XYZ file of C-alpha atoms in Angstrom:
628
model
C 43.185 51.787 -38.515
C 42.608 55.937 -38.455
C 40.074 58.212 -37.257
C 41.827 61.365 -38.299
C 44.062 59.252 -41.156
C 45.595 61.621 -43.700
C 44.423 61.284 -47.189
C 44.857 62.637 -50.883
C 41.009 64.547 -52.562
C 40.785 65.341 -56.192
C 40.795 68.757 -57.598
C 37.656 71.180 -56.753
C 35.603 71.562 -60.768
C 35.838 75.790 -61.012
C 32.857 75.584 -63.351
C 29.571 74.437 -60.717
C 28.472 78.278 -61.386
C 25.297 78.402 -59.306
C 24.932 74.914 -59.289
C 27.681 74.531 -56.316
C 25.684 76.985 -54.117
C 23.092 76.230 -54.285
C 24.118 72.476 -53.295
C 26.574 74.322 -50.761
C 23.740 75.955 -49.198
C 22.087 72.759 -48.982
C 24.626 70.519 -46.950
C 25.452 73.679 -45.085
C 21.518 73.814 -43.798
C 21.173 69.658 -43.591
C 25.267 70.258 -41.744
C 23.464 72.683 -38.973
C 20.460 70.083 -38.256
C 23.025 67.272 -38.132
C 24.554 69.410 -35.031
C 22.006 70.196 -33.960
C 20.126 66.835 -33.160
C 23.545 65.073 -32.464
C 24.294 68.216 -29.406
C 20.544 67.801 -28.353
C 20.653 63.657 -27.712
C 24.258 64.511 -25.791
C 22.176 66.907 -23.693
C 19.752 64.634 -22.983
C 21.822 61.555 -22.655
C 23.862 63.584 -19.525
C 21.132 64.889 -18.152
C 18.434 61.505 -17.828
C 21.084 60.585 -15.465
C 21.407 63.214 -13.411
C 17.899 63.986 -12.825
C 16.966 59.869 -12.219
C 20.589 59.880 -9.875
C 19.483 63.300 -8.206
C 15.227 62.040 -7.825
C 16.475 58.332 -6.490
C 18.909 60.002 -3.776
C 16.978 62.860 -2.327
C 13.497 61.553 -3.404
C 13.829 57.875 -3.118
C 12.948 57.797 -7.170
C 13.935 58.015 -10.275
C 12.740 59.450 -13.162
C 9.860 56.689 -14.917
C 11.756 55.140 -18.122
C 14.481 57.612 -18.211
C 17.181 54.509 -18.645
C 15.295 52.837 -21.184
C 15.555 56.208 -22.574
C 19.538 56.667 -22.627
C 19.462 53.610 -23.628
C 17.863 54.054 -27.395
C 18.883 58.080 -27.334
C 22.034 56.072 -27.822
C 21.417 54.412 -30.679
C 20.984 57.523 -31.787
C 24.098 59.015 -31.078
C 26.158 56.703 -32.927
C 24.133 56.434 -36.397
C 24.044 60.132 -36.133
C 28.046 59.996 -34.958
C 28.009 57.710 -38.039
C 26.635 59.786 -40.103
C 29.469 63.046 -38.989
C 32.067 60.745 -39.746
C 31.401 60.139 -42.952
C 30.927 63.854 -43.534
C 34.280 64.239 -41.723
C 35.966 61.374 -44.008
C 37.010 60.193 -40.404
C 35.051 56.264 -40.124
C 37.059 54.143 -39.060
C 39.266 52.769 -41.521
C 42.885 51.262 -43.210
C 44.874 54.279 -44.493
C 46.930 51.804 -46.608
C 45.743 54.575 -49.729
C 47.868 56.782 -48.968
C 50.685 54.514 -49.814
C 49.997 53.573 -53.405
C 51.249 57.090 -56.514
C 48.424 59.655 -57.169
C 46.843 57.847 -59.957
C 46.526 54.754 -58.080
C 44.864 56.210 -55.412
C 41.794 57.328 -57.516
C 41.483 54.525 -59.389
C 41.114 53.080 -55.719
C 38.552 55.816 -54.223
C 36.084 55.076 -56.700
C 35.969 50.744 -56.757
C 36.447 51.022 -52.809
C 33.601 53.551 -52.980
C 31.201 51.631 -54.988
C 31.950 48.591 -52.692
C 30.841 50.747 -49.282
C 27.756 51.659 -51.542
C 26.725 48.054 -52.140
C 26.959 47.393 -48.563
C 25.916 50.459 -46.917
C 22.052 50.072 -49.369
C 21.795 46.275 -48.552
C 22.323 48.019 -45.026
C 19.985 50.641 -44.798
C 17.574 48.744 -47.095
C 17.531 46.030 -43.977
C 16.864 48.698 -41.865
C 14.134 49.590 -42.864
C 12.767 45.610 -43.212
C 12.975 46.256 -39.601
C 10.751 49.502 -38.743
C 8.297 47.609 -41.509
C 8.568 44.920 -38.675
C 8.809 47.118 -35.943
C 5.044 48.920 -38.154
C 3.861 45.875 -37.916
C 3.844 44.489 -34.599
C 3.672 48.146 -33.253
C 5.269 47.956 -29.959
C 7.063 50.652 -27.750
C 9.421 51.721 -26.654
C 9.269 54.602 -24.143
C 7.030 57.463 -23.074
C 4.532 56.120 -25.695
C 6.802 56.456 -28.308
C 6.804 53.674 -30.929
C 10.135 51.511 -31.584
C 9.936 52.406 -35.427
C 10.412 55.856 -34.517
C 13.927 54.664 -32.287
C 14.133 52.131 -35.244
C 14.605 55.009 -37.427
C 17.406 56.923 -37.223
C 19.076 54.010 -38.841
C 17.938 53.728 -43.015
C 18.123 58.164 -42.166
C 21.258 58.226 -41.123
C 22.389 54.908 -43.261
C 21.206 57.047 -46.642
C 23.192 60.445 -45.362
C 26.465 57.893 -45.618
C 26.244 56.235 -48.835
C 25.316 60.160 -50.256
C 28.850 61.259 -48.948
C 30.566 57.359 -49.982
C 29.812 58.360 -53.379
C 30.412 61.746 -53.298
C 33.375 61.615 -51.996
C 34.643 58.928 -54.105
C 35.959 61.128 -56.793
C 35.413 64.641 -58.424
C 34.380 64.444 -61.793
C 30.588 63.394 -62.191
C 31.707 59.585 -64.618
C 33.194 58.026 -61.638
C 30.527 59.186 -58.890
C 27.464 57.981 -61.345
C 29.857 54.549 -61.672
C 30.141 54.538 -57.768
C 26.332 54.974 -57.316
C 25.364 52.405 -60.122
C 27.511 50.121 -56.729
C 23.504 49.491 -55.671
C 22.303 47.551 -58.522
C 23.975 44.235 -56.621
C 20.910 44.939 -54.298
C 18.542 44.220 -56.134
C 20.339 41.459 -57.837
C 21.607 39.229 -54.567
C 17.430 38.595 -54.362
C 17.182 37.470 -57.948
C 20.580 34.916 -57.182
C 18.570 31.411 -55.729
C 19.557 29.939 -53.111
C 20.427 26.559 -54.033
C 23.505 28.687 -55.899
C 24.331 31.719 -52.685
C 27.062 29.309 -51.069
C 29.090 29.657 -54.445
C 28.683 34.095 -54.337
C 30.251 33.487 -50.832
C 33.919 33.885 -51.573
C 33.712 35.581 -54.539
C 32.560 38.715 -51.683
C 33.954 37.782 -49.081
C 37.260 38.254 -51.132
C 36.340 41.556 -52.734
C 34.960 43.358 -49.125
C 38.786 42.063 -47.516
C 40.243 43.631 -50.591
C 38.279 46.552 -50.129
C 39.231 46.335 -46.331
C 42.724 46.401 -46.827
C 42.568 49.467 -49.443
C 40.130 51.724 -46.743
C 36.469 49.991 -46.639
C 35.168 51.341 -43.841
C 35.616 49.070 -41.154
C 31.953 49.170 -40.334
C 31.576 48.365 -43.935
C 33.258 45.965 -43.912
C 31.985 44.367 -40.835
C 28.952 44.720 -41.827
C 29.505 43.112 -45.804
C 30.698 39.759 -43.690
C 27.354 39.836 -41.907
C 24.668 40.223 -44.278
C 26.717 37.772 -46.905
C 26.710 35.243 -44.769
C 22.516 36.352 -43.581
C 21.948 36.419 -47.670
C 23.770 32.620 -47.699
C 22.077 31.050 -45.703
C 18.632 32.782 -45.482
C 18.648 35.092 -42.788
C 16.682 38.017 -42.510
C 18.212 40.505 -44.055
C 17.333 42.793 -40.993
C 18.420 40.632 -38.563
C 21.947 42.853 -39.147
C 20.083 45.895 -37.576
C 17.971 43.935 -35.688
C 21.777 43.007 -33.650
C 22.599 47.019 -34.240
C 19.574 47.816 -31.998
C 20.614 46.142 -29.675
C 22.706 49.363 -28.657
C 20.408 49.984 -27.212
C 18.963 47.698 -24.876
C 23.031 47.612 -23.165
C 23.323 48.837 -19.239
C 26.361 50.415 -19.953
C 26.877 51.979 -22.850
C 25.777 54.924 -23.050
C 28.718 55.632 -21.000
C 30.509 55.241 -23.892
C 29.537 58.764 -25.743
C 29.825 60.365 -21.672
C 32.859 59.283 -20.673
C 34.229 60.419 -24.839
C 32.785 63.872 -24.416
C 34.077 65.028 -21.070
C 37.249 63.612 -21.649
C 36.801 66.135 -24.801
C 35.783 69.197 -23.007
C 39.234 68.696 -20.757
C 40.651 67.944 -23.796
C 39.652 71.521 -25.212
C 40.051 73.446 -22.537
C 43.599 73.939 -21.036
C 43.519 70.789 -18.410
C 47.145 70.074 -20.708
C 48.395 72.898 -19.930
C 47.163 72.780 -15.914
C 48.121 69.075 -15.870
C 51.767 69.376 -18.344
C 52.772 71.407 -15.357
C 52.214 70.075 -12.327
C 54.208 66.722 -14.139
C 56.303 68.955 -14.823
C 57.325 70.750 -10.984
C 57.258 66.691 -10.165
C 58.831 64.825 -11.786
C 61.031 67.783 -14.428
C 64.098 67.360 -12.417
C 65.030 64.289 -12.720
C 67.407 63.330 -15.402
C 64.672 62.631 -18.156
C 62.079 64.011 -16.397
C 60.865 65.644 -19.193
C 59.596 62.371 -20.957
C 58.674 60.872 -17.524
C 56.307 63.897 -17.939
C 54.824 63.482 -21.460
C 54.263 59.595 -21.028
C 52.470 60.631 -17.888
C 50.626 63.479 -20.000
C 49.684 61.619 -23.357
C 48.533 58.697 -20.106
C 46.522 60.494 -18.204
C 43.858 61.313 -20.908
C 44.401 58.651 -23.186
C 41.811 56.918 -21.406
C 38.867 59.720 -21.432
C 39.310 60.635 -24.738
C 38.544 57.328 -26.075
C 40.921 56.722 -28.448
C 45.120 56.692 -28.347
C 45.182 59.318 -32.010
C 43.282 61.870 -29.583
C 46.686 62.270 -27.921
C 48.949 62.371 -30.655
C 46.975 64.371 -33.646
C 46.021 67.209 -30.677
C 48.686 67.502 -28.237
C 52.162 65.646 -30.377
C 52.472 69.644 -31.693
C 52.822 71.084 -28.431
C 55.336 68.123 -26.732
C 58.301 67.546 -30.375
C 59.307 71.091 -30.049
C 59.360 70.673 -26.243
C 61.154 67.405 -26.794
C 64.111 68.561 -29.237
C 64.195 71.406 -27.759
C 65.266 69.997 -24.428
C 68.200 67.818 -26.236
C 65.817 64.709 -26.995
C 66.790 63.241 -30.107
C 63.962 63.682 -32.903
C 63.213 60.187 -34.045
C 63.093 59.352 -30.096
C 60.804 61.910 -29.335
C 58.389 61.047 -32.055
C 58.577 57.501 -31.323
C 57.832 58.144 -27.238
C 54.677 60.473 -28.869
C 53.932 57.546 -30.668
C 54.068 55.049 -28.075
C 52.499 56.734 -24.967
C 49.602 58.087 -26.653
C 48.816 54.095 -26.267
C 49.801 52.821 -23.227
C 46.568 54.580 -20.381
C 44.239 51.953 -22.258
C 43.860 50.282 -18.088
C 43.567 53.194 -16.555
C 39.995 54.288 -15.477
C 37.959 55.301 -17.183
C 39.153 53.590 -20.240
C 36.470 52.655 -22.521
C 38.046 49.078 -24.085
C 38.490 48.221 -20.200
C 34.744 48.648 -20.446
C 33.616 46.990 -23.070
C 35.334 44.760 -22.483
C 34.155 43.789 -19.254
C 30.941 43.417 -21.119
C 30.744 41.280 -22.994
C 33.374 38.358 -21.847
C 30.946 38.819 -18.271
C 33.914 39.862 -15.950
C 33.068 42.346 -13.018
C 34.382 46.018 -14.177
C 35.382 46.513 -11.294
C 37.870 43.053 -11.069
C 39.471 43.958 -14.150
C 40.545 47.465 -12.820
C 42.167 46.622 -10.377
C 43.437 43.307 -12.097
C 44.957 45.940 -14.549
C 46.617 49.065 -12.684
C 49.924 46.844 -11.546
C 50.423 45.936 -15.289
C 49.113 49.149 -16.761
C 51.473 51.200 -14.353
C 54.377 48.761 -15.229
C 54.080 49.447 -19.514
C 53.893 53.233 -18.649
C 57.451 52.739 -16.201
C 59.031 50.784 -19.353
C 58.019 52.909 -22.243
C 59.222 55.915 -19.810
C 62.384 54.990 -18.685
C 63.411 54.226 -22.862
C 62.691 57.812 -22.735
C 65.017 58.983 -19.645
C 67.919 56.445 -20.739
C 67.987 58.118 -23.929
C 67.331 61.559 -22.805
C 70.210 61.593 -20.044
C 73.006 59.527 -23.225
C 71.594 62.707 -24.723
C 72.265 65.050 -22.168
C 68.811 66.722 -22.104
C 68.218 69.421 -19.606
C 66.551 69.538 -16.833
C 64.669 71.593 -14.814
C 64.725 73.361 -11.679
C 63.266 71.351 -8.274
C 60.920 74.197 -6.795
C 58.187 74.057 -3.919
C 56.866 77.539 -4.649
C 56.114 76.077 -8.322
C 54.825 72.975 -7.509
C 52.513 74.269 -4.784
C 51.503 76.856 -7.508
C 51.237 73.755 -9.934
C 49.065 72.125 -8.038
C 46.044 74.342 -6.881
C 46.044 75.042 -10.617
C 45.665 71.651 -11.405
C 43.177 70.388 -8.303
C 40.744 70.125 -10.334
C 42.140 67.373 -13.017
C 43.547 65.631 -10.298
C 40.826 65.432 -8.089
C 38.633 63.661 -11.420
C 39.165 60.861 -10.486
C 39.215 60.574 -7.335
C 35.520 61.767 -7.046
C 34.503 59.917 -9.637
C 35.497 56.438 -8.796
C 35.315 57.012 -5.197
C 31.128 58.137 -5.741
C 30.747 54.676 -7.539
C 33.205 52.314 -5.895
C 31.187 54.116 -2.828
C 27.310 53.300 -4.635
C 26.340 56.216 -4.916
C 26.507 56.288 -8.283
C 25.632 53.511 -11.573
C 28.762 53.578 -14.480
C 26.270 55.406 -16.317
C 25.631 58.424 -13.356
C 29.587 57.914 -13.345
C 30.297 59.212 -16.735
C 27.541 61.919 -16.848
C 28.833 63.577 -13.121
C 31.688 63.995 -15.594
C 30.183 65.956 -18.251
C 29.123 68.570 -15.438
C 33.211 68.104 -14.215
C 34.471 68.884 -17.038
C 31.937 72.045 -17.734
C 32.319 73.248 -14.632
C 36.076 72.703 -14.194
C 36.366 74.551 -18.356
C 33.847 76.589 -19.136
C 32.577 78.136 -15.201
C 35.972 77.993 -13.731
C 38.546 79.182 -15.568
C 36.919 79.629 -18.296
C 39.110 78.529 -21.335
C 36.029 77.024 -22.668
C 32.766 78.938 -24.247
C 30.125 77.304 -23.979
C 28.353 79.568 -27.377
C 30.929 79.063 -29.352
C 34.257 76.996 -28.106
C 31.298 73.906 -26.697
C 29.687 72.585 -29.544
C 32.340 72.573 -31.534
C 33.352 69.666 -28.884
C 30.693 68.354 -29.138
C 30.224 67.874 -32.364
C 33.606 66.325 -32.638
C 33.299 64.048 -29.635
C 29.789 62.569 -31.321
C 31.824 62.018 -34.895
C 34.157 60.263 -32.922
C 31.865 58.086 -30.636
C 29.424 57.311 -34.480
C 32.716 56.133 -36.103
C 33.313 53.248 -33.622
C 30.273 52.283 -31.771
C 28.719 51.812 -35.319
C 31.385 49.316 -35.601
C 30.161 47.692 -32.509
C 26.685 47.425 -33.081
C 27.934 45.635 -36.697
C 30.066 43.585 -34.906
C 27.606 42.325 -33.124
C 25.879 41.009 -36.215
C 28.946 39.287 -37.094
C 29.108 38.036 -33.831
C 25.662 36.589 -33.400
C 26.171 34.699 -36.941
C 29.739 32.864 -35.150
C 27.411 32.107 -32.383
C 24.723 30.661 -34.653
C 27.394 28.779 -36.949
C 29.336 26.996 -34.342
C 32.272 28.908 -35.244
C 33.537 28.697 -31.113
C 33.528 25.603 -30.450
C 34.489 24.911 -34.280
C 37.139 26.587 -32.700
C 38.407 25.600 -29.333
C 38.506 21.686 -30.980
C 40.392 23.200 -33.554
C 43.129 24.306 -30.362
C 42.712 21.637 -28.624
C 43.966 18.476 -31.126
C 46.954 21.043 -31.361
C 47.306 22.282 -27.866
C 47.403 20.899 -24.837
C 49.584 23.178 -22.013
C 47.842 26.307 -21.042
C 50.544 28.455 -21.070
C 51.577 26.813 -24.723
C 48.299 28.648 -25.954
C 48.429 32.123 -24.128
C 51.776 32.055 -26.166
C 50.132 31.919 -29.510
C 47.621 33.548 -27.492
C 50.310 35.981 -27.457
C 51.460 36.441 -31.451
C 47.858 36.419 -32.629
C 46.096 38.923 -30.814
C 49.160 40.796 -32.084
C 48.246 40.703 -35.163
C 44.689 40.952 -34.414
C 45.565 45.094 -32.675
C 47.593 45.604 -36.185
C 44.300 44.605 -38.285
C 41.294 45.593 -36.342
C 40.627 48.987 -34.188
C 39.893 47.468 -30.436
C 36.085 47.505 -30.798
C 35.694 45.584 -33.382
C 37.599 43.442 -31.947
C 36.823 42.702 -28.271
C 33.347 42.446 -30.453
C 34.602 38.936 -32.761
C 37.556 37.711 -30.966
C 35.896 37.470 -27.055
C 33.443 35.360 -28.357
C 35.945 33.106 -29.637
C 38.835 33.847 -26.194
C 35.334 32.637 -23.658
C 35.643 29.185 -24.264
C 39.229 28.139 -24.237
C 39.440 30.263 -21.140
C 37.363 28.087 -19.668
C 38.530 25.097 -21.381
C 41.725 25.586 -20.296
C 41.136 26.242 -16.526
C 42.731 30.321 -17.562
C 41.642 32.997 -14.791
C 39.049 34.958 -17.169
C 40.443 38.331 -15.729
C 44.129 37.407 -16.174
C 43.743 36.524 -19.256
C 41.624 40.063 -20.183
C 44.436 42.181 -18.657
C 46.883 40.151 -21.288
C 43.766 40.814 -24.195
C 43.919 44.717 -23.836
C 47.650 43.709 -23.030
C 48.250 42.621 -27.162
C 45.805 45.564 -28.352
C 47.585 47.914 -26.795
C 51.105 46.825 -28.793
C 48.489 46.096 -32.021
C 48.334 50.028 -31.969
C 52.023 50.194 -33.128
C 53.152 46.731 -34.853
C 53.549 47.343 -39.172
C 52.538 47.394 -41.361
C 48.678 48.702 -40.560
C 49.257 49.747 -36.491
C 46.192 52.853 -35.775
C 48.879 55.030 -34.074
C 52.114 54.513 -36.659
C 49.524 56.275 -39.820
C 48.107 58.964 -36.944
C 51.974 59.490 -36.497
C 52.507 60.160 -39.877
C 50.034 62.165 -40.264
C 50.940 64.418 -36.916
C 54.415 65.154 -37.675
C 54.787 64.434 -41.576
C 56.824 61.922 -41.889
C 57.256 59.183 -43.592
C 56.171 54.859 -41.926
C 59.708 53.801 -42.371
C 60.870 57.118 -40.681
C 57.939 56.129 -37.985
C 59.357 52.205 -37.282
C 61.845 52.522 -36.255
C 61.376 55.712 -34.184
C 58.797 53.334 -32.694
C 61.038 49.838 -32.512
C 62.498 50.539 -29.582
C 59.372 50.522 -27.019
C 58.057 48.407 -29.076
C 60.572 45.628 -28.119
C 60.401 46.602 -24.913
C 56.374 46.510 -24.395
C 56.475 42.893 -26.150
C 58.754 42.167 -23.066
C 56.434 43.241 -20.648
C 53.698 41.953 -21.946
C 54.947 38.192 -21.874
C 56.267 39.413 -17.723
C 52.105 40.028 -17.935
C 50.775 36.854 -19.362
C 53.309 34.922 -17.614
C 53.189 36.196 -14.247
C 50.155 35.995 -13.256
C 50.931 37.284 -9.699
C 50.750 40.664 -11.959
C 47.295 41.061 -12.095
C 45.645 38.284 -10.401
C 47.620 38.677 -7.667
C 47.653 41.953 -6.785
C 43.673 41.542 -8.011
C 43.511 39.216 -5.020
C 45.597 40.747 -2.767
C 42.859 43.733 -2.188
C 40.097 41.189 -1.955
C 39.114 40.919 -5.564
C 38.779 37.709 -5.367
C 40.220 35.899 -8.762
C 40.083 32.083 -9.602
C 43.816 32.425 -11.320
C 45.005 28.228 -11.972
């Protein structure tokens, strides 16, 4: 899975003349409108929690309806961001199509485009049905705004995704027409008698699975599964967008776009350069110190940007030449950057940790504390292998200098203070998670735009906001449709059946944990971490309770395995991103990460079978757990 996957596009026609100019002008007008609306939503998302915070602390009263408005704005940025992701060809999908010959790629893109259009068309129709329900009941969302106005963002943005999918599938008009004709599937499906629909489920499921393996966007795969299963058992199609609408009722999810925006602002400014200088002054003088520096730098930025691949794509071009010039073997250097881009998952404000805590119904602060030592252990293990390879290769070191350390520490003082300020305010009870995320946006804006002026407010900041919204939409729309699939699994008593099946074969909790590791690594290699949390956690929770396992410990195990899944052949996300960033073949990337994967797997097993590393530390610090 790759948000920035490499892709092959067909030749651009040169005979379209004035029509092309009109089309480009309209596209440009539409793009400007999308950009402006997305930026406005992000501004409102940031401002409303801050007004709430200031009003509560200074006046003793919050903004009426502010929390509800922020939740509805989260739905809007989700679907607007998804439309932006479709525009930039950054909807999360497996990148396997790039492994095929060019001619086969063209055929596959048309076929996958047709499946995508059929699913997105059905999703759009279902969202229109949901709006009809909203109109019938006449409910009000907030500040006198009708609920149907909030829901309207879904069919509009899905229509944009549908059109962009059709145009991107091929540059040939005949192929585009073929893709668009896939919409016929939607009315034809309604003609199938209810009694015969079960027969169609398996062929439809196989088509979705094959298309997913060949590049069907993950959100479309999950939406397609939910729509087909609901259609087969007579559930109204509006239940799928209805579950996606539940994004607007979460008290925690609005923090995701805000933390992501703050992280993007840091990454776009000079924070990485300042932190790199500071870390080099701190540990660059020890043998293999540059490897430690780079691992710490990437681990710091990964939880801030919300996606491991962002750090590889954004910083890989800078860091790889540094390692090679310092004497590190190139294969070791590529592997180090690829792996280090995913190992900051346990560090605050990690979005996967926040999501897991929300959907598993475990205390967020306990999960962060329990994951601290395992996270540091994974970082130390990866850095340690890089250090060993650097020493063996005679890597150069930088001379230690107190003056350089003082200068670099002063220069990076605002970056160093960021986690202290944010976590301090949240843990002290001064700000909620969403308010903390909004504070991070304001803090990073002040640092990058006003103090250091690395980021231009008028030119650079809007671009950063659009990039952030694109990433947010790319994975948060997955959360919405995954909720619909999870709801169907729950109503179908699938978790209960899975529990009964597992208990018939596995009696020991420790044997279950071993099997769980293997299963989760496979899931991490085939599914992005956000959809995995939504789909797998509801199946996992009853197992945890039935076997008397500590839910916090299992949460740490889950996240550690998902982190490892980023790196597992054949489809781990970071493998494709690294191949793209470093212009390398996938087999060479596999060889580069293999030693690191082996080391990380050993650490994951240690985390699994030595609960004291997670729940023991949490308990010692006063965050009580219930480990068996």
